[in-house]
XYZ file of C-alpha atoms in Angstrom:
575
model
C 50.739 8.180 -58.568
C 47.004 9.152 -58.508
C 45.481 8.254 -55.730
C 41.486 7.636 -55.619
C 39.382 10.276 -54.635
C 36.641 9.878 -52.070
C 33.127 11.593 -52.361
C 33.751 15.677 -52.363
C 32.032 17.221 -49.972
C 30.460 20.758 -50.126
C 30.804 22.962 -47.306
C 26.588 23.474 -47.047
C 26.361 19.415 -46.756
C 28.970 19.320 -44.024
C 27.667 22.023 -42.271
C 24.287 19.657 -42.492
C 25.728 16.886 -41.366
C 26.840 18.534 -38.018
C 23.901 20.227 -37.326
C 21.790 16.384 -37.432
C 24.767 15.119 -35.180
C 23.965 17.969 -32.863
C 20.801 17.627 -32.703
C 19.758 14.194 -32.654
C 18.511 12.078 -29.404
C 20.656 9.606 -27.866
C 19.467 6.439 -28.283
C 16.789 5.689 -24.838
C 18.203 3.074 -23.030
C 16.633 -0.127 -23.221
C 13.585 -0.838 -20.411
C 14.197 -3.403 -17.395
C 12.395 -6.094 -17.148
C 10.247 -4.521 -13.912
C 9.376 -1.411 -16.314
C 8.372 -3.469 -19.076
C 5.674 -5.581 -17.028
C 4.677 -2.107 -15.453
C 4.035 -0.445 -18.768
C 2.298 -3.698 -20.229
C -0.277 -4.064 -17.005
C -0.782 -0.107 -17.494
C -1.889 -0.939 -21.124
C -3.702 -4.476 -19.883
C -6.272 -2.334 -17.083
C -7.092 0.455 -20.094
C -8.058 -1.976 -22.137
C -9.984 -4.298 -19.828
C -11.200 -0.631 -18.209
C -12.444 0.063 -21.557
C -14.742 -3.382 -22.057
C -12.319 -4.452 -25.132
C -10.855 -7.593 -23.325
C -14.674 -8.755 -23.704
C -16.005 -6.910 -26.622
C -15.900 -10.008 -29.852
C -17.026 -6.913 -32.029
C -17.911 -3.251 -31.471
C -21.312 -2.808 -32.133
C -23.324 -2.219 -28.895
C -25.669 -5.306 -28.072
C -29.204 -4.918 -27.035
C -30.141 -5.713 -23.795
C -31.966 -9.218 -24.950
C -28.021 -10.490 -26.265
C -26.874 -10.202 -22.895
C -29.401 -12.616 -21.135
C -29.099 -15.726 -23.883
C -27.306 -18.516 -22.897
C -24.067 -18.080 -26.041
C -23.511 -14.644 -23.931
C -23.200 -16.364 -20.014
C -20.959 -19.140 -22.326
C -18.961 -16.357 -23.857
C -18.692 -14.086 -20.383
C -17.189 -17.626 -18.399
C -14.457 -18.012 -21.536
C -13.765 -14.052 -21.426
C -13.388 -14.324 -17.479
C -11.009 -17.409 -17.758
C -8.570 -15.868 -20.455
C -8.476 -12.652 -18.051
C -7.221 -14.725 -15.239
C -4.702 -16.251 -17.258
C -3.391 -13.187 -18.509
C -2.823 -11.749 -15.199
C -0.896 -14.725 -14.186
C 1.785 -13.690 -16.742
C 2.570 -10.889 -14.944
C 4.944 -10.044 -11.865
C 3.731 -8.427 -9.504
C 6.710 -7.729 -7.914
C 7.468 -5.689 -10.931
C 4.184 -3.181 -10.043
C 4.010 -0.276 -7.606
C 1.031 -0.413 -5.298
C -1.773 1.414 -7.026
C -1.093 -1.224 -9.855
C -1.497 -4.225 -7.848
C -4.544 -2.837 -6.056
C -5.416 -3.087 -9.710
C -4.643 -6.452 -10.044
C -6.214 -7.909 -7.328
C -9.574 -6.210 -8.020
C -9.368 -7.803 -11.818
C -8.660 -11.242 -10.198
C -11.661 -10.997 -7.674
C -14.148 -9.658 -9.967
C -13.276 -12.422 -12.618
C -13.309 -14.940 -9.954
C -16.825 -14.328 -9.240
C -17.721 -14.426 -12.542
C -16.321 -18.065 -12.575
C -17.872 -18.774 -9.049
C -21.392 -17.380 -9.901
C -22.000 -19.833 -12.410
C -22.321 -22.158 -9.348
C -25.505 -20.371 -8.551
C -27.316 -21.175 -11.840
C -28.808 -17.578 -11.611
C -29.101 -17.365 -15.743
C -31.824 -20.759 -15.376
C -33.070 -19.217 -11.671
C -33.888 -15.519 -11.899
C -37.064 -14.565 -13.770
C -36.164 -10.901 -12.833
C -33.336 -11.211 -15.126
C -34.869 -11.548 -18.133
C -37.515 -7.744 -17.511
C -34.952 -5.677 -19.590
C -36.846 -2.116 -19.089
C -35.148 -0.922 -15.927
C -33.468 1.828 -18.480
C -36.215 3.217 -19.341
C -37.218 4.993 -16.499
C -34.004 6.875 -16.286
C -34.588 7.523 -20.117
C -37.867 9.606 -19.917
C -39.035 9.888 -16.162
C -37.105 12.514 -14.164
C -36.518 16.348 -13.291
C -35.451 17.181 -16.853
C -37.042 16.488 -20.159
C -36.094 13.673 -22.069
C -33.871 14.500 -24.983
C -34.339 13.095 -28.665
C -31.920 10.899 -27.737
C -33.658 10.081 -24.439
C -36.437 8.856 -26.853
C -34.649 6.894 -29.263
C -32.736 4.554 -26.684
C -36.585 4.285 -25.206
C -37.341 3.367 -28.543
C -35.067 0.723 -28.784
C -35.229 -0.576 -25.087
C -39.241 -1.236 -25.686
C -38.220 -2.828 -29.157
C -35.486 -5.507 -27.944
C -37.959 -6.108 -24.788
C -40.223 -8.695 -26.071
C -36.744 -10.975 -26.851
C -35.387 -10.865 -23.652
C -38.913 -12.249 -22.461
C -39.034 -14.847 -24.684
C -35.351 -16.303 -24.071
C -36.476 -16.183 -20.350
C -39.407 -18.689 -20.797
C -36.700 -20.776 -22.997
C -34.367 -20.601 -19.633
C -35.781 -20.333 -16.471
C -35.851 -23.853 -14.621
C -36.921 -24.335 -10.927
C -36.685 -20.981 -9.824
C -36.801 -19.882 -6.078
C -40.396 -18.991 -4.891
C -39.123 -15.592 -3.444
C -37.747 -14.713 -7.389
C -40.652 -15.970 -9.241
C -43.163 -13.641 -6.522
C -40.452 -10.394 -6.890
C -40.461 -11.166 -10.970
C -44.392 -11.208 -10.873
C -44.377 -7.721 -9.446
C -42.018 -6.157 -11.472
C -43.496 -7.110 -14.446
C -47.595 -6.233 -12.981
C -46.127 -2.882 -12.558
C -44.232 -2.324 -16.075
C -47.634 -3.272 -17.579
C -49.130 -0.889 -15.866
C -46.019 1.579 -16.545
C -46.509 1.063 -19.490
C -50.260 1.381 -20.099
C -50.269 4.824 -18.180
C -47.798 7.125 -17.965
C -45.513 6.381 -20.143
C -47.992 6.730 -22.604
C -48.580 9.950 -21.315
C -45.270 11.006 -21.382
C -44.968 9.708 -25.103
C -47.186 12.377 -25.807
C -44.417 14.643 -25.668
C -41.929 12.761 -27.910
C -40.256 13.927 -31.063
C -43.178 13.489 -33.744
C -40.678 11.592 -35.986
C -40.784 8.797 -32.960
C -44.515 8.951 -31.477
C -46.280 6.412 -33.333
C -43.603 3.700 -32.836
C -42.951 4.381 -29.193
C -46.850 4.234 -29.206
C -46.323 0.409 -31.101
C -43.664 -0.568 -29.490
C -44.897 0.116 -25.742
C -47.543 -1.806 -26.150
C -45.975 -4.671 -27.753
C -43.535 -4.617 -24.642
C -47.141 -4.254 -22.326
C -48.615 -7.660 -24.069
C -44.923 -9.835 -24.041
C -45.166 -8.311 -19.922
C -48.506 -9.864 -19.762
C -47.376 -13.256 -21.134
C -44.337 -13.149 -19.370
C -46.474 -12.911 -16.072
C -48.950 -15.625 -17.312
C -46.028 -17.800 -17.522
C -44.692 -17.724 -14.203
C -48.079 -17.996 -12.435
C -49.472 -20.517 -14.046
C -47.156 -22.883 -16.188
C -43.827 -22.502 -14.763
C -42.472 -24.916 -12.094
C -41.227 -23.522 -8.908
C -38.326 -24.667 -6.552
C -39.049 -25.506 -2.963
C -38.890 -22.017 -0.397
C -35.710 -21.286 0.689
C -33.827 -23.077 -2.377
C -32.429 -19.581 -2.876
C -29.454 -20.168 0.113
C -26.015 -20.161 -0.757
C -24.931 -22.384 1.787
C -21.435 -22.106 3.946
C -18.938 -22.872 1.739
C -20.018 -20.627 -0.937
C -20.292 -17.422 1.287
C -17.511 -18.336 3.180
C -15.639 -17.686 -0.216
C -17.249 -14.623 -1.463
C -16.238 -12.874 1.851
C -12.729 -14.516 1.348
C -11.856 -14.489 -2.526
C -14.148 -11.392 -3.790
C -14.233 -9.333 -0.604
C -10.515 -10.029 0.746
C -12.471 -10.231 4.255
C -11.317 -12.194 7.314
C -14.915 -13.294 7.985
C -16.773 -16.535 7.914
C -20.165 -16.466 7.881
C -20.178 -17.574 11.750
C -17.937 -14.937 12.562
C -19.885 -12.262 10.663
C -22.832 -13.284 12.812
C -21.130 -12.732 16.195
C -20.018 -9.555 15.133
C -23.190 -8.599 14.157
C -24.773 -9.604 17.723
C -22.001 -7.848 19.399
C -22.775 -4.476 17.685
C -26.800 -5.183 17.646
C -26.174 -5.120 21.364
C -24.347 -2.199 21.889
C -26.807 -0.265 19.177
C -30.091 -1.066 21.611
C -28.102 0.136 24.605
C -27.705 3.621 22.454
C -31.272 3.287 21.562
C -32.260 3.063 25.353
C -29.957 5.598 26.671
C -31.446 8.388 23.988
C -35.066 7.086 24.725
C -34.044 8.049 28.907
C -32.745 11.339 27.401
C -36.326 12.019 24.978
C -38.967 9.491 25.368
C -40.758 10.470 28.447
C -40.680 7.241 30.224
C -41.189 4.979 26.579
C -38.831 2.935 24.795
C -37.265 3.817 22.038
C -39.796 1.516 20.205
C -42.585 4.009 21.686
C -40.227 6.362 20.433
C -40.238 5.322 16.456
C -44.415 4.235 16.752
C -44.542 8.530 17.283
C -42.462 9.463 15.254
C -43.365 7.343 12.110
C -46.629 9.502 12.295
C -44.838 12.525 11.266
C -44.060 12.504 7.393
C -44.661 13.576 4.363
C -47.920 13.346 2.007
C -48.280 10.870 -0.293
C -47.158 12.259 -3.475
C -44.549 14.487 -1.463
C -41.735 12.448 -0.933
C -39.174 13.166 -3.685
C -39.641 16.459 -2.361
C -39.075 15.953 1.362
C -35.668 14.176 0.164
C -34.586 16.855 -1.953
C -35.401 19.420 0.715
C -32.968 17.226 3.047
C -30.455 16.570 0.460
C -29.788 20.150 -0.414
C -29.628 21.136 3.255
C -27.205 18.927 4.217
C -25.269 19.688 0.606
C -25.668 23.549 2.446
C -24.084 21.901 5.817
C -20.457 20.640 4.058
C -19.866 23.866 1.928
C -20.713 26.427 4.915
C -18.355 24.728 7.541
C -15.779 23.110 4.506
C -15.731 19.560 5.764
C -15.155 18.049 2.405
C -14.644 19.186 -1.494
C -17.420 19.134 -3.297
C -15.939 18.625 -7.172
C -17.658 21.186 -9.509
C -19.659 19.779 -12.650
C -21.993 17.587 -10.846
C -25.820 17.246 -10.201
C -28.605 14.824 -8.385
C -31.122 14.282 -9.741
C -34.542 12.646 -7.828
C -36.677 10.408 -9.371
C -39.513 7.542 -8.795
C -38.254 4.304 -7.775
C -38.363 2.386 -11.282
C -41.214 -0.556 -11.054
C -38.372 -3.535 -10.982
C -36.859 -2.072 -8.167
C -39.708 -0.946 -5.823
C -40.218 -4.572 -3.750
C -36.348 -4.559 -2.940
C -35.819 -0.643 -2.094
C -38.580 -0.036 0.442
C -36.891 3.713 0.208
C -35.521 4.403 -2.121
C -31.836 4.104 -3.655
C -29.054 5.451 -5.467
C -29.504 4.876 -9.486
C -25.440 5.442 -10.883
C -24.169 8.142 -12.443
C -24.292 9.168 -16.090
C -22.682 12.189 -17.723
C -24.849 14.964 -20.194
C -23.155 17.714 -21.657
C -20.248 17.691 -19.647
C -21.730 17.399 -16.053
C -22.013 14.156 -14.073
C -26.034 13.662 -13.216
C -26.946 11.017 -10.291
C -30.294 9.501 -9.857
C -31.695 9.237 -6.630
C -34.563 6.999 -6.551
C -37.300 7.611 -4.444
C -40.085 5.477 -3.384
C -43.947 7.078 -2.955
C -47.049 5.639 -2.479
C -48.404 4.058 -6.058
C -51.974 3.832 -7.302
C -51.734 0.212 -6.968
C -51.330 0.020 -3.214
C -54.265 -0.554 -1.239
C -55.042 1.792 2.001
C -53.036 -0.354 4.230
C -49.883 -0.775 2.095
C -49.764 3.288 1.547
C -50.324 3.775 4.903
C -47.185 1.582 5.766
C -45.254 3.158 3.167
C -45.913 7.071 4.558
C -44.753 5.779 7.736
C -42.144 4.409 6.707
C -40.819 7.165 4.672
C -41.055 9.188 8.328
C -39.041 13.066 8.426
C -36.214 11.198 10.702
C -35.387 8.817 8.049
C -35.537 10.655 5.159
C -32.951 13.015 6.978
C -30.735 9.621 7.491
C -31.418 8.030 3.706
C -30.958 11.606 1.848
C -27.264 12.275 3.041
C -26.151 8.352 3.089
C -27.374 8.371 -0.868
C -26.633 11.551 -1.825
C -24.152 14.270 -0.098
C -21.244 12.900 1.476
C -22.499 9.389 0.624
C -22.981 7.595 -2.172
C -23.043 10.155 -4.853
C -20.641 12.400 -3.856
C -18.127 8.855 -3.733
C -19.205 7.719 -6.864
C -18.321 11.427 -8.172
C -15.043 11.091 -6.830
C -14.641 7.958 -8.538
C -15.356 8.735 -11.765
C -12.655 11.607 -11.309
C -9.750 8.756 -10.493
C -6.576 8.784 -12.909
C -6.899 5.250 -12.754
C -9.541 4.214 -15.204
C -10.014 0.818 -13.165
C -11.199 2.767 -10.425
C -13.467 4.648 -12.323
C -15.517 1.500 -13.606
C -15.460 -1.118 -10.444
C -16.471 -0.352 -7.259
C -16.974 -2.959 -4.098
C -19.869 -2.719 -1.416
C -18.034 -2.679 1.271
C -16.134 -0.013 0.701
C -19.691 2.152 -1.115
C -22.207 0.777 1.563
C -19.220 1.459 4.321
C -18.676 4.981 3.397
C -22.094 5.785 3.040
C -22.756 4.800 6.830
C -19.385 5.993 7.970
C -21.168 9.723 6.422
C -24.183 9.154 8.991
C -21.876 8.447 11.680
C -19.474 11.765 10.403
C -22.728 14.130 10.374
C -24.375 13.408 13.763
C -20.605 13.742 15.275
C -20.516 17.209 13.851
C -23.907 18.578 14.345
C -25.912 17.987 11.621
C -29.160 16.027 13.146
C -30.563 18.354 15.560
C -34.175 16.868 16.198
C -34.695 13.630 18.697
C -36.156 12.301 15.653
C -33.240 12.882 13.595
C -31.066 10.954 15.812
C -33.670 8.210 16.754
C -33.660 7.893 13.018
C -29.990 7.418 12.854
C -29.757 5.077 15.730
C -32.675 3.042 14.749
C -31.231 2.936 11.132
C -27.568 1.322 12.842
C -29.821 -1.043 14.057
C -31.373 -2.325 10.859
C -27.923 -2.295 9.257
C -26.392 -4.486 12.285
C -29.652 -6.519 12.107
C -28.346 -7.371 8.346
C -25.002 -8.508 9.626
C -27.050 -11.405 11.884
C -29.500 -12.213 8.845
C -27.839 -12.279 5.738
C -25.223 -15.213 6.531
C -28.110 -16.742 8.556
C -30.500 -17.054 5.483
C -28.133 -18.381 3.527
C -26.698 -20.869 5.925
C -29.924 -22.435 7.031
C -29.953 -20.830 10.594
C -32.876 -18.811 9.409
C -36.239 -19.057 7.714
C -37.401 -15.989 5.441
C -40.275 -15.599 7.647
C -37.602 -15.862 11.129
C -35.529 -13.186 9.102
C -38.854 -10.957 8.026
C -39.900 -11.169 12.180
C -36.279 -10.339 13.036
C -36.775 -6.882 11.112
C -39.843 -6.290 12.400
C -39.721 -7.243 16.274
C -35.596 -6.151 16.582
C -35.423 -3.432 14.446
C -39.200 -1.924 14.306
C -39.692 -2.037 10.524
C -43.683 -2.844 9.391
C -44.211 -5.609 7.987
C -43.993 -4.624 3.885
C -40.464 -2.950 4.628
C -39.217 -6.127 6.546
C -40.227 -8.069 3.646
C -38.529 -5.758 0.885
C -35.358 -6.289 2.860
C -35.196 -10.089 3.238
C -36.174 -10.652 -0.344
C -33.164 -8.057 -1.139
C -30.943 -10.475 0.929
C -32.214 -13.523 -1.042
C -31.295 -12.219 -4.417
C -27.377 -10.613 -3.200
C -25.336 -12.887 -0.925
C -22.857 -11.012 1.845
C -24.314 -7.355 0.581
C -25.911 -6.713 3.277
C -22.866 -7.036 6.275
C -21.049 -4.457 4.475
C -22.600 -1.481 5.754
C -21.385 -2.280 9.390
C -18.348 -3.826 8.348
C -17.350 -1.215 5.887
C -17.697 1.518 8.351
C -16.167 -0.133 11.234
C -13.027 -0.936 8.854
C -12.779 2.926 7.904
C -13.319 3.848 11.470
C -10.117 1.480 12.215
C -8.360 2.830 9.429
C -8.705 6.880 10.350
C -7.917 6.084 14.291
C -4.698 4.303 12.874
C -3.686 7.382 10.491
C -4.826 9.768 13.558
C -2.048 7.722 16.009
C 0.658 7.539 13.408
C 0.716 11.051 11.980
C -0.811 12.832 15.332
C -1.084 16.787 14.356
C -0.306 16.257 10.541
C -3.778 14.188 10.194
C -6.085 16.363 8.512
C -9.684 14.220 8.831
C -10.970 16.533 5.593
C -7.769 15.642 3.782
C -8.861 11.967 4.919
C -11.775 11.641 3.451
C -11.000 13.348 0.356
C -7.879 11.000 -0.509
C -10.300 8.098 0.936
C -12.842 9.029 -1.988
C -10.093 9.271 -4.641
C -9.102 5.367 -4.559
C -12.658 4.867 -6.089
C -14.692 2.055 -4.349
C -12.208 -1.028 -3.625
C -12.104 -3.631 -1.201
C -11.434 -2.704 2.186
C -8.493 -4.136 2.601
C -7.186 -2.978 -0.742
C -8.285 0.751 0.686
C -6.228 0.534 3.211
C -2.942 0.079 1.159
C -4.240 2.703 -1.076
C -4.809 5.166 1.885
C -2.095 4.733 3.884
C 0.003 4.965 0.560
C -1.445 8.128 -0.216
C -1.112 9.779 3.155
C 2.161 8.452 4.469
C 3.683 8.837 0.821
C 2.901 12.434 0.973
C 4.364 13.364 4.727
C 7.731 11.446 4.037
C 8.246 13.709 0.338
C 7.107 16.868 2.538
């Protein structure tokens, strides 16, 4: 019998076969349920990280398409499916940094939803001035690039749009907006009249004649603009720019994860206003010949710089106290990284009496930071510079130059941008910035750094405007205070002149619970280091502190102190 015969096999194809069989990879076993909801969130915060949960296309929209009414419609949808989505997850299923993450998407979207409460869109004449950019584009320490001019270009272009949707909009606006909106635009018409025109000059030649066009087709929309809201516009009664209660009762609780009320916030701001004036009158004993410390700030306001010479005085302070943390090592400073001082830009100038710190931005691999500074202006009259050179006094610019540059808000917002997590590299929360930034004055006068009376009048007096904030921000906005109660408050409490006391409270009008977090941030990281300090006694390292502090980005406070503790305790238990 014959039996069948199979396939014959040569001894090269056998030989084959084995080596596949040897080498191939066993099958990966399939993912739990907890790893699949971990690895889908990872993929969730890249994309949101990224802008593509609220991108409808991917061409870059000009400033004008964000201010129309289709793109508040379209941000309230894109906010809503975002909180949906994160409802489908477990969190049970996510280690800690991820549901740090997770409650940080929740309370930004939330107050995306919640803002719309505040009509801001139909409200804020401010809002609709689109040329903040362009002072970062060609005013600064280095020369604007070619592609410094053409976003410029393009930013005076799109301008006159976003004016004219604002006259569609705006409806019974506050009196305190419609007066900060007037200002802003006076000065970008003058901006834009003078020296950027000048500066133009320099442009590619390619690009001169239509920045020349298009500047002063921004200048005469500004002019219209301003006509607008003087003269035909209808305004809303003062003070119609509150909150109320309710509202900041939930921002502290929903966006800020804060166990304040407003009424609370205020005692806590008397109790540390209290204990700051008894400072103030002990170093006044100590320095001020028999005067208060009030006597003490009248003298010492009369020592500043020239008008003209302030970005200077603050870079002279920044780079000293920069000098300070790499001599005695107190904290890394991460290579790659620059800041940069510039002029306050015009939309900014009522609202940071100072000066402020601009954001970061990166240029040929290294991260630049704008520090805005705020000089005397052709436009003030004697009186107004004269408040303004003593307000920019040496003792305060020694306070404002580390708490916005080096180890405060620039060096954070370095760190930040340095996270693995991309999520912490995009949001950030005041509390947490404005916290660390005066936790950084408190840090430098502990170890040596102000070494003047005025230097640490400067920083005293300073804790005493930022505690006065604690007692006026939920005040305004809950009807205990007038603006003019809040602008004498500034003045008669804190010793601010008149034009400063004014640029705060109409800050405070436009930003609900900002202002508390200064205090509040930096008593929470205060509690946070002392509780560290008693748990892990010699093994706390307060460098190592504020380093791993810094590289959770800028997150709520109590969604820093998970993130800390995690970091720290994590890393003794593996050791």
């Amino acid at each position: 019998m014959v039996r069948p015969r199979g396939p014959r096999w040569g001894v090269a194809a056998a030989t084959a076969l084995l080596v596949v069989a040897a080498c191939a990879r066993p099958t990966a076993p399939p993912l739990s349920p907890a790893a699949r909801d971990a690895a889908r969130f990872e993929e969730f915060v890249a994309r949101y990280a990224s802008g593509a949960l609220r991108d409808d296309d991917n061409d870059p929209a000009p400033p004008s398409a964000g201010v129309t009414a289709a793109a508040d419609r379209r941000a309230l949808r894109h906010a809503g499916e975002i909180l949906s989505s994160l409802e489908q997850f477990d969190t049970t299923h996510l280690n800690v940094q991820q549901r740090i993450d997770w409650l940080m998407i929740r309370a930004a979207e939330r107050g995306v939803v919640a803002d719309t409460v505040l009509r801001k869109a139909e409200r804020d004449p401010g809002r609709y001035v689109t040329l903040g950019s362009i002072y970062w584009q060609v005013v600064g320490e280095r020369a604007p690039t070619p592609e410094d001019w053409n976003s410029a270009l393009a930013t005076l272009e799109d301008a006159p749009r976003a004016l004219a949707v604002g006259r569609e909009r705006l409806a019974d606006p506050p009196d305190v907006w419609v007066r900060l909106a007037l200002g802003t635009a006076q000065r970008f018409e003058a901006f834009l009249d003078g020296e950027f025109l000048a500066r133009a000059s320099g442009a590619p030649d390619s690009l001169r004649r239509r920045l020349v066009a298009a500047a002063n087709a921004s200048r005469d929309a500004i002019r219209g603009y301003a006509a607008f809201l003087r003269d035909t516009l209808r305004v809303a009664p003062p003070g119609s720019w509150a909150t109320g209660a309710d509202y900041y009762d939930w921002l502290l609780r929903e966006v800020h994860y804060l166990p304040y009320t407003a009424e609370s916030m205020i005692a806590e701001g008397r109790r540390i206003h209290e204990a700051t004036k008894r400072a103030l009158d002990s170093l006044a004993a100590q320095h001020g010949s028999g005067r208060p410390w009030l006597g003490m700030v009248s003298d010492m306001q009369t020592r500043h710089p020239e008008a003209g010479r302030i970005v200077e005085a603050y870079r002279t302070a920044s780079h000293r106290v920069q000098a300070f943390l790499i001599r005695d090592d107190l904290i890394r400073l991460p290579p790659c990284q620059e800041l940069l001082f510039v002029p306050t830009p015009p939309a900014q100038r009522e609202t940071y009496a100072w000066g402020g710190y601009g954001g970061l931005r990166e240029q040929d691999g290294v991260l630049l930071g704008r520090f805005f500074v705020t000089d005397v202006v052709p436009e003030m009259s004697p009186a107004e510079a004269s408040d303004k050179l003593r307000a920019q006094n040496y003792g305060w610019v020694s306070v404002i130059a580390l708490h916005e540059g080096y180890p405060g808000h620039h060096l954070q917002r370095v760190y930040a941008r340095l996270s693995p997590r991309p999520l912490r590299r995009r949001m950030s929360n005041t509390y947490f910035g404005e916290g660390w930034a005066l936790y950084a004055e408190h840090w430098m006068r502990r170890v040596g750094l102000f070494t003047t009376p005025d230097q640490r009048l400067a920083q005293l007096q300073m804790r005493l405007w930022r505690t006065a904030r604690v007692i006026v921000d939920p005040s305004l906005h809950t009807g205990r205070m007038t603006y003019e109660q809040a602008v004498r408050f500034m003045m008669d409490e804190v010793g601010l002149t008149r034009s400063a006391a004014e640029a705060e409270v109409n800050r405070y009008t436009t930003w609900p619970t900002q202002a508390p977090s200064y205090i509040i941030g930096w008593l929470e990281i205060e509690k946070l280091k002392a509780e560290l300090q008693g748990e892990l006694g010699q093994q706390f390292s307060e460098k190592r502190f504020h380093e791993v502090l810094l590289e959770q980005g800028s997150l709520p406070l109590a969604l820093m102190r998970r993130a800390v503790r995690d970091a720290m305790l994590g890393a003794v238990k593996q050791r």
